[in-house]
Amino acid sequence: MSWQQQRERGNAAGIRLALGVYRWLGKRFCYAISYPAMVYFYWSNAGLRRALADYYRQLRGLDSTIAYTPFANVKQFGFGIIDRLDVWLGRTERLNITRHNHHVLLQQAESGQGGVIFASHLGNFELSRAAGRERLPVTLNVIVDYANAEKINSVMQAVNQDFLANVIAVEHIDMLLAMQLKEKVDAGEFVVISADRVNQKSAGHSLAVPFLGRPAAFPTGPYILAKILGCPVFSLYAFRHSASDYEVYFHRLFERVTLPKRQREAAIKDYMRAYAQQLESYCRKYPQQWFNFYDFWG
C-alpha cells in the first residue's frame, strides 16, 4: 500500500482539540495525553508495523548495533507533531534550534539566485522550515501534496495563515508552474520539494536506486525540476533531541543538475544515488526519526 492510499487517520476536530489543550495546559500535558493515542495508532495499524519492521531489518543489516525500536518512530512522530504546534502558533522562541552549515543558503541567496531544496520524511521538516524562516533572510516556497491531509490543511488556514503564505499545493508540476518557480528562483528565492516519496500520479516517473541495501523507488520529478530551474540543489534535515532541542543540517548537494538527452535516465540515477546515500547516512544516525510508515521498498 502506498502512502497516499492510506486512509487519513487524523481529523480537523482532533487537531483543533490538540491546539486547545496545548494553549491551555501546555506541551508537557499534550505529550502525556498523546501517548495512549500513539500506542493505539501503532497496534491498530498492521501495515505500519510491517513497514517499520522492514525498515529496521534493512537498517540493521547494515549496522547491527542499531536497536530495533519501531514504536519509538511512532512516538517521535507524535511528539514531533506537538512540537510543530510551536511553529504553527508562531512560538518558535520556545525552540532551541542548532543550525549546521546554514551559511550555504546565505551564500547562495547573496549571489542573487535561489535554489532547490530537497526535503524528506526523515526528521521534522516543519522545524527545519522554521529554522529558515526565523533566522535566515531567505524565502522558502514549499511544494506540497495535500491530497492526503486536506482536513489538516483547513485547520492550518484557520490557525496561522502566514505559515501557508509560501506553500504551493499541487497535484503535479506542469511547465507553467515550472516557469513560475523559475521566476522565484531567479529572484533569489528557494523552492522546497519532497524527494523521497513516489505518489500515485508520479508512479510512472520514478527510478530505483540502492537504499539501505535494497533498490527503492525515488521520484524523478525533483531532478527534472532542478534541471529546468538551472540552479544549485540543497538538502535540509531537522532532528529532534528533546521537547525544545532540534538540530538542523543544511547541505549543498549539486551545483547544477544536467540531464543529457541520450543519457537522461542514467544521469538522474547518478544524482539520485548521491541523495539516497546522504539520506541513508542520516537514517543510521537518527534511526528513530524515519516517518515513511508504508512499504518503502514495495
PDB file of C-alpha atoms in Angstrom:
ATOM      1  CA  MET A   1       0.000   0.000   0.000  1.00  0.00           C
ATOM      2  CA  SER A   2       1.369   3.422  -0.955  1.00  0.00           C
ATOM      3  CA  TRP A   3       1.489   6.339   1.458  1.00  0.00           C
ATOM      4  CA  GLN A   4      -1.318   8.078  -0.468  1.00  0.00           C
ATOM      5  CA  GLN A   5      -3.573   5.021  -0.300  1.00  0.00           C
ATOM      6  CA  GLN A   6      -3.501   5.022   3.486  1.00  0.00           C
ATOM      7  CA  ARG A   7      -6.712   6.393   4.932  1.00  0.00           C
ATOM      8  CA  GLU A   8      -6.321   9.754   6.708  1.00  0.00           C
ATOM      9  CA  ARG A   9      -6.192   8.816  10.386  1.00  0.00           C
ATOM     10  CA  GLY A  10      -6.439  12.325  11.830  1.00  0.00           C
ATOM     11  CA  ASN A  11      -9.231  14.846  11.512  1.00  0.00           C
ATOM     12  CA  ALA A  12      -9.779  18.577  11.853  1.00  0.00           C
ATOM     13  CA  ALA A  13     -11.587  18.283  15.185  1.00  0.00           C
ATOM     14  CA  GLY A  14      -8.685  16.319  16.659  1.00  0.00           C
ATOM     15  CA  ILE A  15      -6.139  18.898  15.541  1.00  0.00           C
ATOM     16  CA  ARG A  16      -8.257  21.732  16.944  1.00  0.00           C
ATOM     17  CA  LEU A  17      -8.591  19.842  20.222  1.00  0.00           C
ATOM     18  CA  ALA A  18      -4.805  19.396  20.393  1.00  0.00           C
ATOM     19  CA  LEU A  19      -4.313  23.108  19.767  1.00  0.00           C
ATOM     20  CA  GLY A  20      -6.777  23.969  22.521  1.00  0.00           C
ATOM     21  CA  VAL A  21      -5.128  21.614  25.010  1.00  0.00           C
ATOM     22  CA  TYR A  22      -1.705  22.963  24.049  1.00  0.00           C
ATOM     23  CA  ARG A  23      -2.778  26.575  24.583  1.00  0.00           C
ATOM     24  CA  TRP A  24      -4.393  25.967  27.965  1.00  0.00           C
ATOM     25  CA  LEU A  25      -2.403  23.126  29.519  1.00  0.00           C
ATOM     26  CA  GLY A  26       0.962  23.241  27.765  1.00  0.00           C
ATOM     27  CA  LYS A  27       3.223  21.000  25.761  1.00  0.00           C
ATOM     28  CA  ARG A  28       4.124  18.533  28.536  1.00  0.00           C
ATOM     29  CA  PHE A  29       0.473  17.737  29.146  1.00  0.00           C
ATOM     30  CA  CYS A  30      -0.006  17.215  25.405  1.00  0.00           C
ATOM     31  CA  TYR A  31       2.855  14.717  25.416  1.00  0.00           C
ATOM     32  CA  ALA A  32       1.246  12.809  28.282  1.00  0.00           C
ATOM     33  CA  ILE A  33      -2.233  12.537  26.808  1.00  0.00           C
ATOM     34  CA  SER A  34      -0.928  11.746  23.314  1.00  0.00           C
ATOM     35  CA  TYR A  35       0.915   8.621  24.444  1.00  0.00           C
ATOM     36  CA  PRO A  36      -2.165   6.330  24.605  1.00  0.00           C
ATOM     37  CA  ALA A  37      -3.193   7.556  21.144  1.00  0.00           C
ATOM     38  CA  MET A  38       0.243   6.651  19.787  1.00  0.00           C
ATOM     39  CA  VAL A  39       0.030   3.188  21.340  1.00  0.00           C
ATOM     40  CA  TYR A  40      -3.371   2.679  19.700  1.00  0.00           C
ATOM     41  CA  PHE A  41      -2.109   4.030  16.362  1.00  0.00           C
ATOM     42  CA  TYR A  42       0.819   1.604  16.437  1.00  0.00           C
ATOM     43  CA  TRP A  43      -1.064  -1.542  17.421  1.00  0.00           C
ATOM     44  CA  SER A  44      -4.117  -0.872  15.238  1.00  0.00           C
ATOM     45  CA  ASN A  45      -2.075  -0.416  12.065  1.00  0.00           C
ATOM     46  CA  ALA A  46      -0.548  -3.681  10.887  1.00  0.00           C
ATOM     47  CA  GLY A  47       0.761  -2.078   7.702  1.00  0.00           C
ATOM     48  CA  LEU A  48       2.693   0.470   9.712  1.00  0.00           C
ATOM     49  CA  ARG A  49       4.240  -2.223  11.907  1.00  0.00           C
ATOM     50  CA  ARG A  50       5.278  -4.247   8.850  1.00  0.00           C
ATOM     51  CA  ALA A  51       6.770  -1.158   7.215  1.00  0.00           C
ATOM     52  CA  LEU A  52       8.819  -0.266  10.286  1.00  0.00           C
ATOM     53  CA  ALA A  53       9.927  -3.878  10.755  1.00  0.00           C
ATOM     54  CA  ASP A  54      11.125  -3.864   7.147  1.00  0.00           C
ATOM     55  CA  TYR A  55      12.919  -0.555   7.674  1.00  0.00           C
ATOM     56  CA  TYR A  56      14.766  -1.824  10.749  1.00  0.00           C
ATOM     57  CA  ARG A  57      15.585  -5.100   9.035  1.00  0.00           C
ATOM     58  CA  GLN A  58      17.296  -3.178   6.242  1.00  0.00           C
ATOM     59  CA  LEU A  59      18.964  -0.766   8.631  1.00  0.00           C
ATOM     60  CA  ARG A  60      20.256  -3.442  10.990  1.00  0.00           C
ATOM     61  CA  GLY A  61      21.517  -5.443   8.025  1.00  0.00           C
ATOM     62  CA  LEU A  62      23.994  -2.614   7.502  1.00  0.00           C
ATOM     63  CA  ASP A  63      24.644  -1.850  11.169  1.00  0.00           C
ATOM     64  CA  SER A  64      23.685  -4.491  13.741  1.00  0.00           C
ATOM     65  CA  THR A  65      24.411  -2.099  16.633  1.00  0.00           C
ATOM     66  CA  ILE A  66      21.252  -0.117  15.830  1.00  0.00           C
ATOM     67  CA  ALA A  67      18.496  -1.097  18.261  1.00  0.00           C
ATOM     68  CA  TYR A  68      15.172  -2.450  16.984  1.00  0.00           C
ATOM     69  CA  THR A  69      12.765   0.206  18.283  1.00  0.00           C
ATOM     70  CA  PRO A  70       9.831   0.587  15.835  1.00  0.00           C
ATOM     71  CA  PHE A  71       7.422   2.103  18.360  1.00  0.00           C
ATOM     72  CA  ALA A  72       9.986   4.836  19.045  1.00  0.00           C
ATOM     73  CA  ASN A  73       9.451   6.082  15.482  1.00  0.00           C
ATOM     74  CA  VAL A  74       5.735   6.491  16.135  1.00  0.00           C
ATOM     75  CA  LYS A  75       6.489   8.228  19.430  1.00  0.00           C
ATOM     76  CA  GLN A  76       8.961  10.607  17.795  1.00  0.00           C
ATOM     77  CA  PHE A  77       6.422  11.295  15.061  1.00  0.00           C
ATOM     78  CA  GLY A  78       3.665  12.049  17.575  1.00  0.00           C
ATOM     79  CA  PHE A  79       5.836  14.234  19.776  1.00  0.00           C
ATOM     80  CA  GLY A  80       7.109  15.973  16.652  1.00  0.00           C
ATOM     81  CA  ILE A  81       3.548  16.926  15.705  1.00  0.00           C
ATOM     82  CA  ILE A  82       3.136  18.511  19.130  1.00  0.00           C
ATOM     83  CA  ASP A  83       6.420  20.360  18.654  1.00  0.00           C
ATOM     84  CA  ARG A  84       5.028  21.688  15.374  1.00  0.00           C
ATOM     85  CA  LEU A  85       2.339  23.486  17.355  1.00  0.00           C
ATOM     86  CA  ASP A  86       5.063  25.901  18.468  1.00  0.00           C
ATOM     87  CA  VAL A  87       5.757  26.604  14.800  1.00  0.00           C
ATOM     88  CA  TRP A  88       2.115  26.769  13.719  1.00  0.00           C
ATOM     89  CA  LEU A  89       1.318  29.203  16.550  1.00  0.00           C
ATOM     90  CA  GLY A  90       4.397  31.326  15.883  1.00  0.00           C
ATOM     91  CA  ARG A  91       6.107  30.411  19.162  1.00  0.00           C
ATOM     92  CA  THR A  92       9.480  29.422  17.749  1.00  0.00           C
ATOM     93  CA  GLU A  93      11.262  31.336  20.511  1.00  0.00           C
ATOM     94  CA  ARG A  94      10.478  28.315  22.693  1.00  0.00           C
ATOM     95  CA  LEU A  95      12.622  26.121  20.464  1.00  0.00           C
ATOM     96  CA  ASN A  96      16.377  25.793  20.728  1.00  0.00           C
ATOM     97  CA  ILE A  97      17.420  25.160  17.126  1.00  0.00           C
ATOM     98  CA  THR A  98      21.085  24.454  16.406  1.00  0.00           C
ATOM     99  CA  ARG A  99      21.959  25.073  12.763  1.00  0.00           C
ATOM    100  CA  HIS A 100      24.810  23.365  10.940  1.00  0.00           C
ATOM    101  CA  ASN A 101      26.249  24.708   7.698  1.00  0.00           C
ATOM    102  CA  HIS A 102      23.401  27.179   7.168  1.00  0.00           C
ATOM    103  CA  HIS A 103      25.822  29.570   5.506  1.00  0.00           C
ATOM    104  CA  VAL A 104      25.424  27.592   2.266  1.00  0.00           C
ATOM    105  CA  LEU A 105      21.907  29.012   1.867  1.00  0.00           C
ATOM    106  CA  LEU A 106      23.002  32.506   2.844  1.00  0.00           C
ATOM    107  CA  GLN A 107      25.836  32.497   0.335  1.00  0.00           C
ATOM    108  CA  GLN A 108      23.514  31.307  -2.396  1.00  0.00           C
ATOM    109  CA  ALA A 109      20.893  33.937  -1.575  1.00  0.00           C
ATOM    110  CA  GLU A 110      23.580  36.642  -1.603  1.00  0.00           C
ATOM    111  CA  SER A 111      24.537  35.566  -5.125  1.00  0.00           C
ATOM    112  CA  GLY A 112      21.158  36.833  -6.326  1.00  0.00           C
ATOM    113  CA  GLN A 113      19.891  33.395  -7.328  1.00  0.00           C
ATOM    114  CA  GLY A 114      17.989  30.963  -5.155  1.00  0.00           C
ATOM    115  CA  GLY A 115      17.900  27.196  -5.423  1.00  0.00           C
ATOM    116  CA  VAL A 116      16.007  23.955  -4.976  1.00  0.00           C
ATOM    117  CA  ILE A 117      15.892  22.295  -1.551  1.00  0.00           C
ATOM    118  CA  PHE A 118      15.240  18.557  -1.270  1.00  0.00           C
ATOM    119  CA  ALA A 119      13.127  17.699   1.776  1.00  0.00           C
ATOM    120  CA  SER A 120      12.310  14.253   3.126  1.00  0.00           C
ATOM    121  CA  HIS A 121      10.226  12.434   5.715  1.00  0.00           C
ATOM    122  CA  LEU A 122      13.292  11.774   7.811  1.00  0.00           C
ATOM    123  CA  GLY A 123      13.168  14.201  10.719  1.00  0.00           C
ATOM    124  CA  ASN A 124      10.744  17.076  11.202  1.00  0.00           C
ATOM    125  CA  PHE A 125      10.671  19.275   8.122  1.00  0.00           C
ATOM    126  CA  GLU A 126       8.278  21.799   9.684  1.00  0.00           C
ATOM    127  CA  LEU A 127      11.001  22.614  12.208  1.00  0.00           C
ATOM    128  CA  SER A 128      13.650  22.908   9.519  1.00  0.00           C
ATOM    129  CA  ARG A 129      11.369  25.298   7.679  1.00  0.00           C
ATOM    130  CA  ALA A 130      11.041  27.317  10.882  1.00  0.00           C
ATOM    131  CA  ALA A 131      14.829  27.437  11.109  1.00  0.00           C
ATOM    132  CA  GLY A 132      14.892  29.004   7.674  1.00  0.00           C
ATOM    133  CA  ARG A 133      12.014  31.412   8.246  1.00  0.00           C
ATOM    134  CA  GLU A 134      13.026  32.768  11.626  1.00  0.00           C
ATOM    135  CA  ARG A 135      16.770  33.242  11.436  1.00  0.00           C
ATOM    136  CA  LEU A 136      17.756  33.229   7.782  1.00  0.00           C
ATOM    137  CA  PRO A 137      16.826  36.058   5.392  1.00  0.00           C
ATOM    138  CA  VAL A 138      15.632  33.666   2.686  1.00  0.00           C
ATOM    139  CA  THR A 139      12.218  32.876   1.221  1.00  0.00           C
ATOM    140  CA  LEU A 140      11.201  29.211   1.106  1.00  0.00           C
ATOM    141  CA  ASN A 141       8.412  28.236  -1.302  1.00  0.00           C
ATOM    142  CA  VAL A 142       7.226  24.783  -0.257  1.00  0.00           C
ATOM    143  CA  ILE A 143       5.624  22.464  -2.817  1.00  0.00           C
ATOM    144  CA  VAL A 144       3.209  20.088  -1.101  1.00  0.00           C
ATOM    145  CA  ASP A 145       0.623  17.473  -1.991  1.00  0.00           C
ATOM    146  CA  TYR A 146      -2.322  17.994   0.321  1.00  0.00           C
ATOM    147  CA  ALA A 147      -4.373  15.160  -1.189  1.00  0.00           C
ATOM    148  CA  ASN A 148      -3.869  13.019   1.918  1.00  0.00           C
ATOM    149  CA  ALA A 149      -4.267  15.771   4.538  1.00  0.00           C
ATOM    150  CA  GLU A 150      -6.920  18.245   3.376  1.00  0.00           C
ATOM    151  CA  LYS A 151      -8.519  18.449   6.804  1.00  0.00           C
ATOM    152  CA  ILE A 152      -5.242  19.374   8.486  1.00  0.00           C
ATOM    153  CA  ASN A 153      -4.651  21.994   5.800  1.00  0.00           C
ATOM    154  CA  SER A 154      -8.054  23.551   6.507  1.00  0.00           C
ATOM    155  CA  VAL A 155      -7.147  23.808  10.183  1.00  0.00           C
ATOM    156  CA  MET A 156      -3.837  25.469   9.355  1.00  0.00           C
ATOM    157  CA  GLN A 157      -5.638  28.104   7.303  1.00  0.00           C
ATOM    158  CA  ALA A 158      -7.639  28.985  10.397  1.00  0.00           C
ATOM    159  CA  VAL A 159      -4.745  28.827  12.867  1.00  0.00           C
ATOM    160  CA  ASN A 160      -1.900  30.594  11.074  1.00  0.00           C
ATOM    161  CA  GLN A 161      -2.404  31.763   7.509  1.00  0.00           C
ATOM    162  CA  ASP A 162       1.085  33.298   7.481  1.00  0.00           C
ATOM    163  CA  PHE A 163       2.517  29.796   7.719  1.00  0.00           C
ATOM    164  CA  LEU A 164       0.795  28.903   4.453  1.00  0.00           C
ATOM    165  CA  ALA A 165       1.852  32.103   2.665  1.00  0.00           C
ATOM    166  CA  ASN A 166       4.604  30.399   0.660  1.00  0.00           C
ATOM    167  CA  VAL A 167       3.023  26.952   0.425  1.00  0.00           C
ATOM    168  CA  ILE A 168       2.214  25.791  -3.107  1.00  0.00           C
ATOM    169  CA  ALA A 169      -0.320  22.934  -3.072  1.00  0.00           C
ATOM    170  CA  VAL A 170      -0.238  20.976  -6.340  1.00  0.00           C
ATOM    171  CA  GLU A 171      -1.200  17.614  -7.784  1.00  0.00           C
ATOM    172  CA  HIS A 172       1.614  17.734 -10.322  1.00  0.00           C
ATOM    173  CA  ILE A 173       4.148  20.211 -11.682  1.00  0.00           C
ATOM    174  CA  ASP A 174       3.456  21.346 -15.237  1.00  0.00           C
ATOM    175  CA  MET A 175       5.565  23.642 -17.393  1.00  0.00           C
ATOM    176  CA  LEU A 176       3.563  26.741 -16.440  1.00  0.00           C
ATOM    177  CA  LEU A 177       4.239  26.158 -12.752  1.00  0.00           C
ATOM    178  CA  ALA A 178       7.881  25.360 -13.509  1.00  0.00           C
ATOM    179  CA  MET A 179       8.261  28.725 -15.227  1.00  0.00           C
ATOM    180  CA  GLN A 180       6.647  30.483 -12.269  1.00  0.00           C
ATOM    181  CA  LEU A 181       9.051  28.707  -9.933  1.00  0.00           C
ATOM    182  CA  LYS A 182      11.971  29.728 -12.129  1.00  0.00           C
ATOM    183  CA  GLU A 183      10.955  33.363 -11.699  1.00  0.00           C
ATOM    184  CA  LYS A 184      11.078  32.883  -7.936  1.00  0.00           C
ATOM    185  CA  VAL A 185      14.493  31.215  -8.046  1.00  0.00           C
ATOM    186  CA  ASP A 186      15.864  33.914 -10.353  1.00  0.00           C
ATOM    187  CA  ALA A 187      14.653  36.450  -7.763  1.00  0.00           C
ATOM    188  CA  GLY A 188      16.735  34.757  -5.054  1.00  0.00           C
ATOM    189  CA  GLU A 189      14.039  32.561  -3.514  1.00  0.00           C
ATOM    190  CA  PHE A 190      14.193  28.820  -2.784  1.00  0.00           C
ATOM    191  CA  VAL A 191      11.826  26.043  -3.854  1.00  0.00           C
ATOM    192  CA  VAL A 192      11.376  23.127  -1.449  1.00  0.00           C
ATOM    193  CA  ILE A 193      10.213  19.764  -2.778  1.00  0.00           C
ATOM    194  CA  SER A 194       9.934  16.306  -1.233  1.00  0.00           C
ATOM    195  CA  ALA A 195      12.475  13.977  -2.836  1.00  0.00           C
ATOM    196  CA  ASP A 196      11.790  10.695  -1.043  1.00  0.00           C
ATOM    197  CA  ARG A 197       8.165   9.758  -1.804  1.00  0.00           C
ATOM    198  CA  VAL A 198       6.580   8.488  -5.001  1.00  0.00           C
ATOM    199  CA  ASN A 199       2.882   9.334  -5.173  1.00  0.00           C
ATOM    200  CA  GLN A 200       0.233   7.564  -7.224  1.00  0.00           C
ATOM    201  CA  LYS A 201       0.250  10.093 -10.047  1.00  0.00           C
ATOM    202  CA  SER A 202       4.030  10.042 -10.367  1.00  0.00           C
ATOM    203  CA  ALA A 203       4.413   6.272 -10.024  1.00  0.00           C
ATOM    204  CA  GLY A 204       5.478   6.095 -13.657  1.00  0.00           C
ATOM    205  CA  HIS A 205       8.021   8.834 -13.073  1.00  0.00           C
ATOM    206  CA  SER A 206      10.355   7.130 -10.650  1.00  0.00           C
ATOM    207  CA  LEU A 207      13.592   5.191 -10.697  1.00  0.00           C
ATOM    208  CA  ALA A 208      15.034   2.635  -8.301  1.00  0.00           C
ATOM    209  CA  VAL A 209      18.418   3.064  -6.647  1.00  0.00           C
ATOM    210  CA  PRO A 210      20.021   1.257  -3.690  1.00  0.00           C
ATOM    211  CA  PHE A 211      18.798   2.470  -0.308  1.00  0.00           C
ATOM    212  CA  LEU A 212      19.633   0.680   2.935  1.00  0.00           C
ATOM    213  CA  GLY A 213      20.763  -2.347   0.970  1.00  0.00           C
ATOM    214  CA  ARG A 214      17.785  -2.760  -1.399  1.00  0.00           C
ATOM    215  CA  PRO A 215      16.517  -0.968  -4.506  1.00  0.00           C
ATOM    216  CA  ALA A 216      13.898   1.638  -3.619  1.00  0.00           C
ATOM    217  CA  ALA A 217      11.899   3.909  -5.909  1.00  0.00           C
ATOM    218  CA  PHE A 218      12.500   7.647  -5.724  1.00  0.00           C
ATOM    219  CA  PRO A 219      10.664  10.315  -7.750  1.00  0.00           C
ATOM    220  CA  THR A 220      12.392  11.752 -10.807  1.00  0.00           C
ATOM    221  CA  GLY A 221      10.392  14.990 -10.635  1.00  0.00           C
ATOM    222  CA  PRO A 222      12.705  16.861  -8.238  1.00  0.00           C
ATOM    223  CA  TYR A 223      15.693  16.290 -10.517  1.00  0.00           C
ATOM    224  CA  ILE A 224      13.831  17.321 -13.658  1.00  0.00           C
ATOM    225  CA  LEU A 225      12.590  20.449 -11.871  1.00  0.00           C
ATOM    226  CA  ALA A 226      16.124  21.297 -10.725  1.00  0.00           C
ATOM    227  CA  LYS A 227      17.335  20.920 -14.294  1.00  0.00           C
ATOM    228  CA  ILE A 228      14.607  23.265 -15.595  1.00  0.00           C
ATOM    229  CA  LEU A 229      15.330  25.850 -12.904  1.00  0.00           C
ATOM    230  CA  GLY A 230      19.064  25.723 -13.620  1.00  0.00           C
ATOM    231  CA  CYS A 231      20.168  26.338 -10.055  1.00  0.00           C
ATOM    232  CA  PRO A 232      22.043  24.599  -7.220  1.00  0.00           C
ATOM    233  CA  VAL A 233      20.325  21.888  -5.200  1.00  0.00           C
ATOM    234  CA  PHE A 234      20.410  21.754  -1.400  1.00  0.00           C
ATOM    235  CA  SER A 235      19.074  19.384   1.250  1.00  0.00           C
ATOM    236  CA  LEU A 236      17.664  20.176   4.662  1.00  0.00           C
ATOM    237  CA  TYR A 237      17.060  17.964   7.714  1.00  0.00           C
ATOM    238  CA  ALA A 238      15.808  18.707  11.250  1.00  0.00           C
ATOM    239  CA  PHE A 239      16.217  16.160  14.044  1.00  0.00           C
ATOM    240  CA  ARG A 240      14.621  16.150  17.475  1.00  0.00           C
ATOM    241  CA  HIS A 241      16.661  15.684  20.645  1.00  0.00           C
ATOM    242  CA  SER A 242      14.093  16.790  23.214  1.00  0.00           C
ATOM    243  CA  ALA A 243      10.899  18.800  23.598  1.00  0.00           C
ATOM    244  CA  SER A 244      12.640  22.021  22.625  1.00  0.00           C
ATOM    245  CA  ASP A 245      16.013  20.998  21.187  1.00  0.00           C
ATOM    246  CA  TYR A 246      16.493  20.412  17.469  1.00  0.00           C
ATOM    247  CA  GLU A 247      19.477  20.162  15.177  1.00  0.00           C
ATOM    248  CA  VAL A 248      19.116  21.329  11.581  1.00  0.00           C
ATOM    249  CA  TYR A 249      21.562  20.343   8.844  1.00  0.00           C
ATOM    250  CA  PHE A 250      21.972  22.190   5.546  1.00  0.00           C
ATOM    251  CA  HIS A 251      23.850  20.703   2.585  1.00  0.00           C
ATOM    252  CA  ARG A 252      24.744  21.854  -0.893  1.00  0.00           C
ATOM    253  CA  LEU A 253      24.017  18.685  -2.878  1.00  0.00           C
ATOM    254  CA  PHE A 254      24.653  19.630  -6.506  1.00  0.00           C
ATOM    255  CA  GLU A 255      25.941  22.730  -8.258  1.00  0.00           C
ATOM    256  CA  ARG A 256      23.636  22.033 -11.188  1.00  0.00           C
ATOM    257  CA  VAL A 257      21.562  19.135 -12.476  1.00  0.00           C
ATOM    258  CA  THR A 258      22.375  18.385 -16.109  1.00  0.00           C
ATOM    259  CA  LEU A 259      20.454  15.691 -17.984  1.00  0.00           C
ATOM    260  CA  PRO A 260      21.847  14.781 -21.424  1.00  0.00           C
ATOM    261  CA  LYS A 261      19.048  13.617 -23.734  1.00  0.00           C
ATOM    262  CA  ARG A 262      20.676  10.309 -24.622  1.00  0.00           C
ATOM    263  CA  GLN A 263      21.703   9.502 -21.047  1.00  0.00           C
ATOM    264  CA  ARG A 264      18.880  11.149 -19.136  1.00  0.00           C
ATOM    265  CA  GLU A 265      17.876   8.155 -17.018  1.00  0.00           C
ATOM    266  CA  ALA A 266      21.473   7.277 -16.163  1.00  0.00           C
ATOM    267  CA  ALA A 267      22.181  10.883 -15.191  1.00  0.00           C
ATOM    268  CA  ILE A 268      19.117  11.070 -12.941  1.00  0.00           C
ATOM    269  CA  LYS A 269      20.163   7.821 -11.275  1.00  0.00           C
ATOM    270  CA  ASP A 270      23.618   9.236 -10.543  1.00  0.00           C
ATOM    271  CA  TYR A 271      22.107  12.245  -8.758  1.00  0.00           C
ATOM    272  CA  MET A 272      19.507  10.050  -7.088  1.00  0.00           C
ATOM    273  CA  ARG A 273      22.145   7.670  -5.731  1.00  0.00           C
ATOM    274  CA  ALA A 274      24.032  10.566  -4.173  1.00  0.00           C
ATOM    275  CA  TYR A 275      20.878  11.793  -2.452  1.00  0.00           C
ATOM    276  CA  ALA A 276      19.882   8.288  -1.310  1.00  0.00           C
ATOM    277  CA  GLN A 277      23.342   7.790   0.198  1.00  0.00           C
ATOM    278  CA  GLN A 278      23.002  11.009   2.172  1.00  0.00           C
ATOM    279  CA  LEU A 279      19.526  10.011   3.344  1.00  0.00           C
ATOM    280  CA  GLU A 280      20.887   6.627   4.375  1.00  0.00           C
ATOM    281  CA  SER A 281      23.692   8.197   6.408  1.00  0.00           C
ATOM    282  CA  TYR A 282      21.167  10.199   8.427  1.00  0.00           C
ATOM    283  CA  CYS A 283      18.952   7.123   8.898  1.00  0.00           C
ATOM    284  CA  ARG A 284      21.907   5.452  10.573  1.00  0.00           C
ATOM    285  CA  LYS A 285      22.477   8.472  12.792  1.00  0.00           C
ATOM    286  CA  TYR A 286      18.802   9.106  13.631  1.00  0.00           C
ATOM    287  CA  PRO A 287      17.053   5.739  13.032  1.00  0.00           C
ATOM    288  CA  GLN A 288      14.011   6.605  15.146  1.00  0.00           C
ATOM    289  CA  GLN A 289      13.121   9.643  13.046  1.00  0.00           C
ATOM    290  CA  TRP A 290      12.164   7.840   9.840  1.00  0.00           C
ATOM    291  CA  PHE A 291       8.495   8.675   9.220  1.00  0.00           C
ATOM    292  CA  ASN A 292       7.697   6.870   5.979  1.00  0.00           C
ATOM    293  CA  PHE A 293       5.182   4.482   7.533  1.00  0.00           C
ATOM    294  CA  TYR A 294       4.438   2.456   4.402  1.00  0.00           C
ATOM    295  CA  ASP A 295       6.133  -0.214   2.288  1.00  0.00           C
ATOM    296  CA  PHE A 296       9.022   1.937   1.094  1.00  0.00           C
ATOM    297  CA  TRP A 297      10.630  -0.873  -0.919  1.00  0.00           C
ATOM    298  CA  GLY A 298       7.349  -2.189  -2.340  1.00  0.00           C
TER     299      GLY A 298
END
